[in-house]
Short mmCIF file of C-alpha atoms in Angstrom, two decimals:
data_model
loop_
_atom_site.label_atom_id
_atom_site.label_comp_id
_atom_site.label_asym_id
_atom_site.label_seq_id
_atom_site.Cartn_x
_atom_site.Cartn_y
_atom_site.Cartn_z
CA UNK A 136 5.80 11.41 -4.24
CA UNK A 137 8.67 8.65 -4.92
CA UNK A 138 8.14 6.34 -8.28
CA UNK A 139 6.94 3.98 -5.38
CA UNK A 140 4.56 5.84 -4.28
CA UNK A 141 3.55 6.95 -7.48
CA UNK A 142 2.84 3.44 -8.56
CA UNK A 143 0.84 2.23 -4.74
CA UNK A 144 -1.36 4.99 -5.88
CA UNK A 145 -2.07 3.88 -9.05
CA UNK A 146 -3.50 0.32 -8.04
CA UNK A 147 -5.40 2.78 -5.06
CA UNK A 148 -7.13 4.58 -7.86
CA UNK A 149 -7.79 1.69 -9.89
CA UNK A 150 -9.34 -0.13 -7.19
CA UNK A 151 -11.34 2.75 -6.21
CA UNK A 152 -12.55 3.57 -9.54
CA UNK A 153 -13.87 -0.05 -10.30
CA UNK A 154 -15.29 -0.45 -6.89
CA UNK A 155 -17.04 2.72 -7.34
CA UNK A 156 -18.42 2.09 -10.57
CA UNK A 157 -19.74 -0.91 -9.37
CA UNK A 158 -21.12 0.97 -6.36
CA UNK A 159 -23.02 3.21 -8.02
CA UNK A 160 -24.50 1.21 -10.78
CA UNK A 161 -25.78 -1.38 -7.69
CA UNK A 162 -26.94 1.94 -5.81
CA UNK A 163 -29.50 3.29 -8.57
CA UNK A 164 -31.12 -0.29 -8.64
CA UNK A 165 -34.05 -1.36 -6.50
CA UNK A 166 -34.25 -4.10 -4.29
CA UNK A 167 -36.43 -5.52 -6.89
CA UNK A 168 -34.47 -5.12 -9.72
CA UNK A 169 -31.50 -6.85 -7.97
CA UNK A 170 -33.37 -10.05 -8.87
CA UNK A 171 -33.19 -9.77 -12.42
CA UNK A 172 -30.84 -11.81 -13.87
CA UNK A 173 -27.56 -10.47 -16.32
CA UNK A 174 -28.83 -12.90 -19.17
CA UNK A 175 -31.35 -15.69 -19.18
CA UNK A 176 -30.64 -18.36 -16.86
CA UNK A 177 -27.37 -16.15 -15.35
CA UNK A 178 -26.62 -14.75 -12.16
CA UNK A 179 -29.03 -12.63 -10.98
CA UNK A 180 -27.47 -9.26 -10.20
CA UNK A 181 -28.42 -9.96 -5.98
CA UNK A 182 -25.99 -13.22 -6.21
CA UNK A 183 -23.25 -10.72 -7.86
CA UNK A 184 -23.26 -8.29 -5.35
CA UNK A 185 -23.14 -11.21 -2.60
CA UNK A 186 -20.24 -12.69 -4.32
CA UNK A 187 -18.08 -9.69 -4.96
CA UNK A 188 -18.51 -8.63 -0.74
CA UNK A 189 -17.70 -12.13 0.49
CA UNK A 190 -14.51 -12.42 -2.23
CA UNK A 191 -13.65 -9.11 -1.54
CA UNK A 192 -14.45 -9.33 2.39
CA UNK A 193 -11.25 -12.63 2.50
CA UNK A 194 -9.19 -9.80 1.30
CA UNK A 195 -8.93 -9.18 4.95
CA UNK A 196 -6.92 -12.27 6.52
CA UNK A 197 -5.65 -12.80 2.84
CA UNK A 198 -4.03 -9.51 2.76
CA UNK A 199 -3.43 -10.07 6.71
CA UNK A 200 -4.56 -7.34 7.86
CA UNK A 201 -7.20 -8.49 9.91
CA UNK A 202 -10.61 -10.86 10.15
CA UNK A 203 -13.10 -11.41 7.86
CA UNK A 204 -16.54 -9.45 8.60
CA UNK A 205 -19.02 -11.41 6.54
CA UNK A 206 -18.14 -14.68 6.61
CA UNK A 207 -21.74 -15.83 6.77
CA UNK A 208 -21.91 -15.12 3.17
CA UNK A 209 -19.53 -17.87 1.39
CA UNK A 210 -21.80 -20.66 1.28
CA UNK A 211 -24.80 -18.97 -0.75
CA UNK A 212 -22.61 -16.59 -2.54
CA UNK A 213 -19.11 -18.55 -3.29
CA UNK A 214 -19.69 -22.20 -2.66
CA UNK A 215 -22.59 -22.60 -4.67
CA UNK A 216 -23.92 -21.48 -7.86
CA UNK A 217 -26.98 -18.82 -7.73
CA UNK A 218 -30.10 -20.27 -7.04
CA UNK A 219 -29.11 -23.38 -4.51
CA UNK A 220 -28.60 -21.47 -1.45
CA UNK A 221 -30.93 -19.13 -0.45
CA UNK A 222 -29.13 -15.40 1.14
CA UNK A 223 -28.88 -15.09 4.79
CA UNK A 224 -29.25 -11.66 4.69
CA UNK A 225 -31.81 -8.89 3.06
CA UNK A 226 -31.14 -6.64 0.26
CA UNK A 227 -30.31 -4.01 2.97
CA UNK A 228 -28.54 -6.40 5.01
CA UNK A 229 -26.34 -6.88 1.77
CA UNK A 230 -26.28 -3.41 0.73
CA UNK A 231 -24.76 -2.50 3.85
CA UNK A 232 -21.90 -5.46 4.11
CA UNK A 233 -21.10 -4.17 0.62
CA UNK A 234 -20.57 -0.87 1.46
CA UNK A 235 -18.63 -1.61 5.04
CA UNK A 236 -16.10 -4.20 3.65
CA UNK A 237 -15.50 -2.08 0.63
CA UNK A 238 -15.12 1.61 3.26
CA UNK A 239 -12.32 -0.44 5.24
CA UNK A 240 -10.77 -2.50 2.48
CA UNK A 241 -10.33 0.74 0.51
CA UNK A 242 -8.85 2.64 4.12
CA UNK A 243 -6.33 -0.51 4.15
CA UNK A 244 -5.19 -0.25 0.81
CA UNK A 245 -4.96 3.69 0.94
CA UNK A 246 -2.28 3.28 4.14
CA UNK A 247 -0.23 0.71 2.36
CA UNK A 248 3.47 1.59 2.09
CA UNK A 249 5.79 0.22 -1.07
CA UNK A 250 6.84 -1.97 1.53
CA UNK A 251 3.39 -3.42 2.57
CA UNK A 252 2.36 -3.74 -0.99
CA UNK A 253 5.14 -5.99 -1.46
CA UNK A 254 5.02 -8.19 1.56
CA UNK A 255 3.92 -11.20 0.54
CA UNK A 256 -0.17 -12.80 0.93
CA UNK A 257 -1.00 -15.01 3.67
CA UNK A 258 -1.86 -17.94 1.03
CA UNK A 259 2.13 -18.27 0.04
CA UNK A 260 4.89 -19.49 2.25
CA UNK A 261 7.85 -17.95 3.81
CA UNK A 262 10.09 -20.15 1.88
CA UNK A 263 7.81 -19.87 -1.51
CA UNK A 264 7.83 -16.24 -1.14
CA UNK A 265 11.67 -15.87 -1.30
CA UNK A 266 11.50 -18.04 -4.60
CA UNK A 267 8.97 -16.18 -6.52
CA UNK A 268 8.58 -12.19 -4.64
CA UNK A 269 5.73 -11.63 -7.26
CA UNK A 270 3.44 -13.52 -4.78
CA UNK A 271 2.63 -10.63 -3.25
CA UNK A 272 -0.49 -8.13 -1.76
CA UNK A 273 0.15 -5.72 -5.10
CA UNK A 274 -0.95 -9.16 -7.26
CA UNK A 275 -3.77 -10.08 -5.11
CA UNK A 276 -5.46 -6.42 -5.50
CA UNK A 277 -5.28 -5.96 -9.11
CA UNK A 278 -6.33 -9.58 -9.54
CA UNK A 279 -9.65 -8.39 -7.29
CA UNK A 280 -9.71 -5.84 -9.30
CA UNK A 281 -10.03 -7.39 -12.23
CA UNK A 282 -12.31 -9.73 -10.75
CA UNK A 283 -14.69 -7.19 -9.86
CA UNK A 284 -13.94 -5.73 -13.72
CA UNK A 285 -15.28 -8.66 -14.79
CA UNK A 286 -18.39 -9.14 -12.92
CA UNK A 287 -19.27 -5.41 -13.92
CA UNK A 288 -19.48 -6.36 -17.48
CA UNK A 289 -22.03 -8.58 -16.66
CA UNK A 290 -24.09 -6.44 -14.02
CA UNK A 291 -24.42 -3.18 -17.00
CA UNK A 292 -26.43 -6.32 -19.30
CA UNK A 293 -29.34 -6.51 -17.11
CA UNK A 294 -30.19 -2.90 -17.68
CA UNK B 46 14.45 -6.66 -8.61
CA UNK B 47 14.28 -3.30 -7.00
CA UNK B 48 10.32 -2.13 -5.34
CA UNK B 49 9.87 -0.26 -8.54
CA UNK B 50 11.35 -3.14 -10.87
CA UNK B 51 8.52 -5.47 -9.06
CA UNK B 52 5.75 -2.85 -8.98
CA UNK B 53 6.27 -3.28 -13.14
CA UNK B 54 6.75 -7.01 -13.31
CA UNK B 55 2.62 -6.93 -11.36
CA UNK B 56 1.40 -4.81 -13.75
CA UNK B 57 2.75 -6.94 -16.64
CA UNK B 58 1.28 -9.64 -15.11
CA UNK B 59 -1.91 -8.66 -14.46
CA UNK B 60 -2.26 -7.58 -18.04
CA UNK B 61 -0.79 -11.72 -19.70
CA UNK B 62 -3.28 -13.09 -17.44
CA UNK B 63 -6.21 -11.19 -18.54
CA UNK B 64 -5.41 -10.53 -21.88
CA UNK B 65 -4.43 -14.28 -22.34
CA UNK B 66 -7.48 -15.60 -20.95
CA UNK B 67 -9.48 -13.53 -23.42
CA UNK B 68 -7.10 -14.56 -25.91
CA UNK B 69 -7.54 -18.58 -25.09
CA UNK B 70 -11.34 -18.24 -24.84
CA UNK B 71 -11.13 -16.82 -28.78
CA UNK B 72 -9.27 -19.55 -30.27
CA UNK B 73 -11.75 -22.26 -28.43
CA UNK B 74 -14.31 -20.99 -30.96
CA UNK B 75 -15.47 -21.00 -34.49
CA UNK B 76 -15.64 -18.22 -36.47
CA UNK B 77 -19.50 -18.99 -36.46
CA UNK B 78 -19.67 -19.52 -32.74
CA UNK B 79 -18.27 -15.47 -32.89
CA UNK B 80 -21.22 -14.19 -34.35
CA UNK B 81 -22.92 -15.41 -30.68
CA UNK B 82 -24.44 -12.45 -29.20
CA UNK B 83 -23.33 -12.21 -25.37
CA UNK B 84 -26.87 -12.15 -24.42
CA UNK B 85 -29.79 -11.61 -26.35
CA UNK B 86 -29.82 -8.00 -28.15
CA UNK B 87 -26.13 -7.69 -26.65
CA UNK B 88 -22.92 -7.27 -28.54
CA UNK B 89 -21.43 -10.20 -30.42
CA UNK B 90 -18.87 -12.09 -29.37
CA UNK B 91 -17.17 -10.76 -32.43
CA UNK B 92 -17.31 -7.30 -31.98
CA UNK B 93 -15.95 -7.62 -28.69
CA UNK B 94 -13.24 -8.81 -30.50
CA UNK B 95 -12.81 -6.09 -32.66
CA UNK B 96 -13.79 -3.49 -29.88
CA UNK B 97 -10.81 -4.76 -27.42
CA UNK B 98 -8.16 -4.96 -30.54
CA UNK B 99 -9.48 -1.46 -31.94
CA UNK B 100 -9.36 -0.08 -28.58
CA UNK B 101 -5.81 -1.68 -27.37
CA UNK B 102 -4.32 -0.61 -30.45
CA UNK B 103 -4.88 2.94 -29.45
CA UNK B 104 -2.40 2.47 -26.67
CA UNK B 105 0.50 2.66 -29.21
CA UNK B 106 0.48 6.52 -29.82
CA UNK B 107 -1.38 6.76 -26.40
CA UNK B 108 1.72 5.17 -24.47
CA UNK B 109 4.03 7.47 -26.87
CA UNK B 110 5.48 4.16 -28.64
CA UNK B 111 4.61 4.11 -32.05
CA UNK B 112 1.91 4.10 -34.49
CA UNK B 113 -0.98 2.25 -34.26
CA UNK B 114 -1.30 -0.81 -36.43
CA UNK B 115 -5.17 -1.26 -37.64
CA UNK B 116 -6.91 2.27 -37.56
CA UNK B 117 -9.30 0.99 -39.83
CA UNK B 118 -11.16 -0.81 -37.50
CA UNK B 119 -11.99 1.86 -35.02
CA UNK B 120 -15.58 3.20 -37.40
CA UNK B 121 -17.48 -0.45 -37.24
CA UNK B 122 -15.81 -1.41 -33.18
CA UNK B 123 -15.49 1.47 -31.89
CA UNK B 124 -17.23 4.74 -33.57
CA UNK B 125 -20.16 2.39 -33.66
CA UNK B 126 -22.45 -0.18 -32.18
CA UNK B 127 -22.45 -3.72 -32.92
CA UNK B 128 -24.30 -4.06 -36.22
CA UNK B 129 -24.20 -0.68 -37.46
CA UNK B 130 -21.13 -0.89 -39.34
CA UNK B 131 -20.32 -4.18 -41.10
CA UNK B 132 -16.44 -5.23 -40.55
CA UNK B 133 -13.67 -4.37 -42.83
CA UNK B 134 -12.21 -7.47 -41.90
CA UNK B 135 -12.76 -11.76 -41.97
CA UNK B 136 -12.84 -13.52 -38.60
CA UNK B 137 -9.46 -14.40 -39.80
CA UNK B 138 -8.09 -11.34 -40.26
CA UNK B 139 -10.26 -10.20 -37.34
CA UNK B 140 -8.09 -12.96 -35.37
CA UNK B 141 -4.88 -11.74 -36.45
CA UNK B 142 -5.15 -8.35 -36.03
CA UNK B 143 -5.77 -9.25 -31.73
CA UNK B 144 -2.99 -11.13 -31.93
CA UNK B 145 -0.46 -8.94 -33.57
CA UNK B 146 -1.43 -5.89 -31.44
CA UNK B 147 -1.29 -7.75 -28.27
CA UNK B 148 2.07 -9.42 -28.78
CA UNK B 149 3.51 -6.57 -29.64
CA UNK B 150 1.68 -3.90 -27.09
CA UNK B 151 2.84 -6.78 -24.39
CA UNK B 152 6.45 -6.76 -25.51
CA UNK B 153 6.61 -2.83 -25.10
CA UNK B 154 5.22 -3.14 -21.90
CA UNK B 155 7.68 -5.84 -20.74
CA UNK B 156 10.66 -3.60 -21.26
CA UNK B 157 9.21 -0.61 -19.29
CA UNK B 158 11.45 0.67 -16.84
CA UNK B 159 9.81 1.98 -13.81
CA UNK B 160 10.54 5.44 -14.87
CA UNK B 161 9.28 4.67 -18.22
CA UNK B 162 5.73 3.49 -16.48
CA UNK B 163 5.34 6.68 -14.95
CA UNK B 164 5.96 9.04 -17.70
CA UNK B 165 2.50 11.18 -19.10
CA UNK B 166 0.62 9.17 -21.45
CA UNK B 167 0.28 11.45 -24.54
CA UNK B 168 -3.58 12.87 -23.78
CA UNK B 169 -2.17 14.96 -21.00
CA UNK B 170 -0.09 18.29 -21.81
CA UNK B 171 3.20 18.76 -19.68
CA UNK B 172 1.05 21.82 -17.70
CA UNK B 173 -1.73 19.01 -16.55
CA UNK B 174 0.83 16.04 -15.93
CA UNK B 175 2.69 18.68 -13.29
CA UNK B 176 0.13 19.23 -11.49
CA UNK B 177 -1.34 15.96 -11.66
CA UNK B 178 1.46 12.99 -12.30
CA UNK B 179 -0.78 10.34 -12.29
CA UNK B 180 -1.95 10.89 -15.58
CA UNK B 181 0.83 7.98 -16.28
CA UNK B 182 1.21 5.19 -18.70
CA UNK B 183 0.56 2.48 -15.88
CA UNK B 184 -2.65 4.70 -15.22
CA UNK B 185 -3.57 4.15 -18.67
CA UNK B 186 -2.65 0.32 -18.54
CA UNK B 187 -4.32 -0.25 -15.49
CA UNK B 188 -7.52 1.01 -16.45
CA UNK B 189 -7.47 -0.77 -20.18
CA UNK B 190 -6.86 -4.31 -18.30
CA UNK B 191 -10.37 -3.57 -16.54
CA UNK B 192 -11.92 -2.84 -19.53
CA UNK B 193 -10.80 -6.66 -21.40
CA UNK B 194 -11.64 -8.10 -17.57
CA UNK B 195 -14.91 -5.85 -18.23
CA UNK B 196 -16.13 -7.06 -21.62
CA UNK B 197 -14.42 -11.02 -20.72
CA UNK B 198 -17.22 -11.03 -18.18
CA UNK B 199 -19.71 -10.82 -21.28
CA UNK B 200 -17.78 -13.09 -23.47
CA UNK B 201 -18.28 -15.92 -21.52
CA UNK B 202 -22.18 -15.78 -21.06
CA UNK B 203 -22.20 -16.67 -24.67
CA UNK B 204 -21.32 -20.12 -23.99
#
């Protein structure tokens, strides 16, 4: 492998560890205990799950590498706190968008070149792009990954 | 910069953000409003504070570059659970000690080549790091950033 590849697989197996972490620990809950909440009056671990797919599912056109899949999930689960809107989908239903956006998101990242890690996202400008390359996909993913970092912390309290 | 040069300058970034958000969310509060427990029965807000210094400190003789700075603090953060151990250290000192390891673990990281990035972090032999080369340093760095995004999640359910 070249240093560059050396370091695209890095933020791979970062990604893939936190997702799967997360993955699991959602996996060995029941539907039931997806309603408990992380600490009184908090997110319940249902609107968690719902808000780390829809995030993670505008990696697609923010990344640009293609359309949303969910996008019926932003208004309960990223416009609104938990609690106002009630989910459009089931437990299963959510399961499942989990698992699909996170299977093709992780595909994506794994067939990123240097190159394509360093393109820029589709939120920055051509002409803000050449002024500041940092702008780019590599920033986006580890600041998803951190994102979903953080919401981890959380989900582990409601044991 | 050069791929590799802006592969580093991400992973420098990543880690200001986080660690400076966790950093900013400290100073807003009292040394009182530190003995909050994240949630009730949870870990306070304190020894987070201990737990992410004790633990970042490590990364000195972990990233090969130099001693670490407070090894006294690993038995009541680290060794042991919140409330086990009582601190060898004031909020004050408590305070200090996250600042000086972070200012200076962030200036070592800053001047990183991208050869120096991918060189074994010092809990791998030479044998295991040929075989497997992403036993790095940015391994190492990437995977301590989720952990402060991990317990930052926590911290602020205490407010």
């Amino acid at each position: 492998m070249t240093n560059e590849e050396l370091f695209g697989a890095a933020v791979v197996q970062s990604w893939k560890q936190i997702t799967g972490r997360f993955d699991k620990a959602m996996a060995e809950l029941s539907d039931e205990q997806l309603q408990k909440q992380v600490a009184p009056g908090k997110n319940r671990l249902f609107y968690l799950l719902g808000h780390l797919t829809a995030v993670n599912d505008r990696l697609f056109p923010l990344l640009g590498v293609g359309e949303r899949m969910y996008a019926g999930l932003d208004e309960a689960f990223i416009t609104n706190p938990d609690g106002k809107v009630a989910s459009p989908v089931s437990a299963a239903e959510l399961r499942k968008a989990w698992s699909a956006v996170h299977a093709k998101l992780t595909a994506v990242l794994e067939g990123f070149t240097a190159e394509e890690w360093l393109q820029k996202h589709t939120a920055v400008s051509d002409e803000d792009f050449a002024k500041d390359p940092s702008r780019n996909r590599l920033a986006v993913v580890l600041s998803r990954t951190n994102h979903l970092s953080f919401h981890s912390g959380q989900a582990v309290l409601a044991k």
